[in-house]
């Protein structure tokens, strides 16, 4: 007990010393209103301080990443379309979102709808996706069915006058994406793709750093999202009829984040490998953006990758800490451009550096440390609620689209993905 009490006092002591940036300035910083701490060096106490400083945010309450729209949200009742794994994660996240409550589960079968509703204490269940009408008890539908079903389910909701948040990929083709956007615009209904990473505090911080010029002129970017799975035609990821494929399941994250940072690419090149079920299982993509930024994206259903995002510029690089879909910090590494002629390689220091012992020490140092400065942007809850709060903020502001994830942007991402699929063709 005494040990627990002193550990608690220690954490409180560090938390008390911490000045949260949101309290240090009167106004929250645009785009970032989340726990932030710079970790200097590798010092354990600084890391402990950073974690304790996030306080309730780290434990799962309270903090959220405000966008430029401010903090007001409207109260919303949500309908959950589909009872798969992502719906469960989403509903777990929903309870951390201001003003949002799950009110209805929509499923192909009443049984699985009821099981899901019971697990999360959701009061209403509807059997069949066609059963939804204007009178159904919800304000916003979260569409988490396979990509091939997104357009049908989203348009049914839109025509019933309901707002929609549609899982990534927005649709299974650009033609379907346009149909959804046209329907939403014609009905004057709010519609957004659930590209949740765009609302994650670390992603917002990375974009701010890039825009502020923290890495100088941006010239390069790399993103990857690759996991290894047993090929299985019963799994949506491997089923072309249901909109599977590495791009739709995983590659859409780096592609969408690069669109968010640099706009739509001007050129797209790609190689890939198509599996026995007919979906692309691997893709290596090159993109060129206006202004000359060049980027590479790797995605795979069959191989593990580095699963990060890194932006490189003339004066350094900034990368996610943590996985590309749910990062919890950024690592900023600065570097002054090197000049030819400064180092002849003949000076005493230069010659000494090339000896075995200094090289061993530098490897040891490299093993114990990683270069760059880390800012932790720990997310609250499981991170899915940030996008939900964005929906609430947009509805409060009377917007039909989120400025952070516009319909045109979802269409442009689908265009890029269709082009990549075209380039890959049936490469095996
Ligand atoms: N944001 C994220 O982190 C994340 C993670 C994973 C997936 N996703 C996205 O979420 C969506 C759903 O993915 P998932 O992996 O959960 O898909 P899934 O397991 O194949 O399907 C999800 C649910 O959709 C319903 N459904 C409706 N029509 C269906 C059909 N023709 N075939 C199969 N199921 C059908 C089923 O629920 P009922 O039986 O109740 O009708 C099923 O449980 C996809 O767009 C995917 O890309 C997002």
CSV table of N, CA, C and O and ligand atoms in Angstrom, one decimal, residues 82-86 106-109 112 129 144-147 149-150 153 167-169 194 196 236 242 248-249 253 384, ligand 1:
chain,number,residue,atom,x,y,z
A,82,UNK,N,-24.2,-2.2,-39.5
A,82,UNK,CA,-23.2,-3.3,-39.6
A,82,UNK,C,-22.8,-3.6,-38.2
A,82,UNK,O,-22.5,-2.7,-37.3
A,83,UNK,N,-22.6,-4.9,-37.9
A,83,UNK,CA,-22.2,-5.4,-36.6
A,83,UNK,C,-20.8,-6.0,-36.6
A,83,UNK,O,-20.6,-6.9,-35.8
A,84,UNK,N,-19.9,-5.6,-37.5
A,84,UNK,CA,-18.6,-6.2,-37.6
A,84,UNK,C,-17.7,-5.6,-36.5
A,84,UNK,O,-18.1,-4.7,-35.7
A,85,UNK,N,-16.4,-6.0,-36.6
A,85,UNK,CA,-15.4,-5.6,-35.6
A,85,UNK,C,-15.2,-4.0,-35.5
A,85,UNK,O,-15.1,-3.5,-34.4
A,86,UNK,N,-15.3,-3.4,-36.7
A,86,UNK,CA,-15.0,-1.9,-36.6
A,86,UNK,C,-16.2,-1.2,-35.9
A,86,UNK,O,-16.0,-0.2,-35.3
A,106,UNK,N,-28.4,-1.3,-37.0
A,106,UNK,CA,-29.1,-1.8,-38.2
A,106,UNK,C,-28.2,-2.9,-38.7
A,106,UNK,O,-27.0,-2.8,-38.8
A,107,UNK,N,-28.9,-4.1,-38.9
A,107,UNK,CA,-28.2,-5.3,-39.3
A,107,UNK,C,-29.0,-6.1,-40.3
A,107,UNK,O,-30.2,-5.9,-40.3
A,108,UNK,N,-28.3,-7.0,-41.0
A,108,UNK,CA,-29.1,-7.9,-41.9
A,108,UNK,C,-30.0,-8.8,-41.1
A,108,UNK,O,-31.0,-9.2,-41.5
A,109,UNK,N,-29.5,-9.1,-39.9
A,109,UNK,CA,-30.3,-10.0,-39.1
A,109,UNK,C,-30.6,-9.5,-37.7
A,109,UNK,O,-29.8,-8.8,-37.1
A,112,UNK,N,-28.2,-10.8,-34.9
A,112,UNK,CA,-26.9,-10.2,-34.6
A,112,UNK,C,-27.1,-8.7,-34.2
A,112,UNK,O,-26.3,-8.2,-33.4
A,129,UNK,N,-31.3,-3.4,-43.9
A,129,UNK,CA,-30.8,-2.0,-44.2
A,129,UNK,C,-31.8,-1.1,-45.0
A,129,UNK,O,-31.7,0.1,-45.0
A,144,UNK,N,-20.8,1.2,-41.6
A,144,UNK,CA,-19.6,0.3,-41.4
A,144,UNK,C,-19.8,-1.0,-42.0
A,144,UNK,O,-19.6,-2.1,-41.4
A,145,UNK,N,-20.4,-1.0,-43.2
A,145,UNK,CA,-20.6,-2.2,-44.0
A,145,UNK,C,-19.5,-2.4,-45.0
A,145,UNK,O,-18.7,-1.4,-45.2
A,146,UNK,N,-19.4,-3.5,-45.7
A,146,UNK,CA,-18.3,-3.6,-46.7
A,146,UNK,C,-18.3,-2.4,-47.8
A,146,UNK,O,-19.4,-1.9,-48.1
A,147,UNK,N,-17.2,-2.0,-48.3
A,147,UNK,CA,-17.2,-0.9,-49.2
A,147,UNK,C,-18.2,-1.0,-50.4
A,147,UNK,O,-18.7,0.1,-50.8
A,149,UNK,N,-21.1,-1.8,-50.3
A,149,UNK,CA,-22.4,-1.5,-49.8
A,149,UNK,C,-22.6,0.0,-49.4
A,149,UNK,O,-23.7,0.5,-49.1
A,150,UNK,N,-21.4,0.7,-49.3
A,150,UNK,CA,-21.4,2.0,-48.8
A,150,UNK,C,-22.4,2.9,-49.6
A,150,UNK,O,-23.2,3.7,-48.9
A,153,UNK,N,-26.2,2.0,-48.9
A,153,UNK,CA,-26.6,2.3,-47.5
A,153,UNK,C,-26.6,3.8,-47.2
A,153,UNK,O,-27.5,4.3,-46.6
A,167,UNK,N,-17.6,4.9,-43.4
A,167,UNK,CA,-16.2,4.3,-43.2
A,167,UNK,C,-15.4,4.4,-44.5
A,167,UNK,O,-15.9,4.5,-45.6
A,168,UNK,N,-14.1,4.4,-44.3
A,168,UNK,CA,-13.2,4.4,-45.4
A,168,UNK,C,-13.1,3.0,-46.0
A,168,UNK,O,-13.4,2.1,-45.2
A,169,UNK,N,-12.9,2.8,-47.3
A,169,UNK,CA,-12.8,3.8,-48.3
A,169,UNK,C,-14.3,4.3,-48.5
A,169,UNK,O,-15.2,3.6,-48.3
A,194,UNK,N,-15.3,8.6,-42.9
A,194,UNK,CA,-14.7,8.4,-41.6
A,194,UNK,C,-13.2,8.2,-41.6
A,194,UNK,O,-12.7,7.1,-41.2
A,196,UNK,N,-10.6,8.7,-39.9
A,196,UNK,CA,-10.5,9.2,-38.5
A,196,UNK,C,-9.1,9.8,-38.2
A,196,UNK,O,-9.0,10.6,-37.3
A,236,UNK,N,-13.7,-10.0,-46.2
A,236,UNK,CA,-14.0,-8.8,-47.1
A,236,UNK,C,-12.7,-8.3,-47.7
A,236,UNK,O,-12.7,-7.9,-48.9
A,242,UNK,N,-16.9,-7.4,-52.6
A,242,UNK,CA,-17.3,-6.6,-51.5
A,242,UNK,C,-16.4,-5.3,-51.4
A,242,UNK,O,-16.4,-4.7,-50.4
A,248,UNK,N,-8.1,-0.5,-50.6
A,248,UNK,CA,-9.3,-0.1,-49.9
A,248,UNK,C,-9.2,-0.3,-48.4
A,248,UNK,O,-9.7,0.5,-47.6
A,249,UNK,N,-8.5,-1.4,-48.0
A,249,UNK,CA,-8.5,-1.7,-46.6
A,249,UNK,C,-7.4,-0.9,-45.9
A,249,UNK,O,-7.7,-0.4,-44.8
A,253,UNK,N,-5.2,4.9,-46.2
A,253,UNK,CA,-4.8,5.8,-45.1
A,253,UNK,C,-3.6,6.7,-45.6
A,253,UNK,O,-3.8,7.9,-45.5
A,384,UNK,N,-11.3,7.0,-31.8
A,384,UNK,CA,-12.4,7.1,-32.8
A,384,UNK,C,-13.4,8.2,-32.7
A,384,UNK,O,-14.1,8.6,-33.6
B,1,LIG,N1,-11.5,2.9,-39.4
B,1,LIG,C1,-11.0,1.7,-39.1
B,1,LIG,O1,-10.1,1.5,-38.3
B,1,LIG,C2,-11.5,0.5,-39.9
B,1,LIG,C3,-11.0,-0.8,-39.5
B,1,LIG,C4,-11.5,-1.9,-40.2
B,1,LIG,C5,-12.5,-1.7,-41.2
B,1,LIG,N2,-12.9,-0.4,-41.6
B,1,LIG,C6,-13.8,-0.2,-42.6
B,1,LIG,O2,-15.1,-0.5,-42.1
B,1,LIG,C7,-16.0,-1.1,-43.1
B,1,LIG,C8,-16.4,-2.4,-42.6
B,1,LIG,O3,-15.3,-3.3,-42.4
B,1,LIG,P1,-15.4,-4.7,-41.7
B,1,LIG,O4,-14.1,-5.3,-41.8
B,1,LIG,O5,-16.1,-4.6,-40.4
B,1,LIG,O6,-16.3,-5.4,-42.8
B,1,LIG,P2,-17.1,-6.8,-42.7
B,1,LIG,O7,-16.7,-7.5,-41.4
B,1,LIG,O8,-17.0,-7.5,-43.9
B,1,LIG,O9,-18.7,-6.3,-42.6
B,1,LIG,C9,-19.1,-5.5,-41.6
B,1,LIG,C10,-20.6,-5.7,-41.4
B,1,LIG,O10,-21.3,-5.3,-42.5
B,1,LIG,C11,-22.6,-6.0,-42.5
B,1,LIG,N3,-22.9,-6.3,-43.9
B,1,LIG,C12,-23.8,-5.7,-44.7
B,1,LIG,N4,-23.8,-6.2,-45.9
B,1,LIG,C13,-22.8,-7.2,-46.0
B,1,LIG,C14,-22.3,-8.1,-47.0
B,1,LIG,N5,-22.8,-8.1,-48.2
B,1,LIG,N6,-21.4,-8.9,-46.6
B,1,LIG,C15,-20.9,-8.9,-45.4
B,1,LIG,N7,-21.3,-8.1,-44.4
B,1,LIG,C16,-22.3,-7.2,-44.7
B,1,LIG,C17,-22.4,-7.2,-41.6
B,1,LIG,O11,-23.2,-6.9,-40.4
B,1,LIG,P3,-24.6,-7.5,-40.2
B,1,LIG,O12,-24.4,-9.0,-40.3
B,1,LIG,O13,-25.0,-7.0,-38.9
B,1,LIG,O14,-25.5,-7.0,-41.3
B,1,LIG,C18,-21.0,-7.2,-41.2
B,1,LIG,O15,-20.7,-7.7,-40.0
B,1,LIG,C19,-15.1,-1.2,-44.4
B,1,LIG,O16,-15.4,0.0,-45.1
B,1,LIG,C20,-13.7,-1.1,-43.9
B,1,LIG,O17,-12.8,-0.6,-44.8
B,1,LIG,C21,-12.4,0.6,-40.9
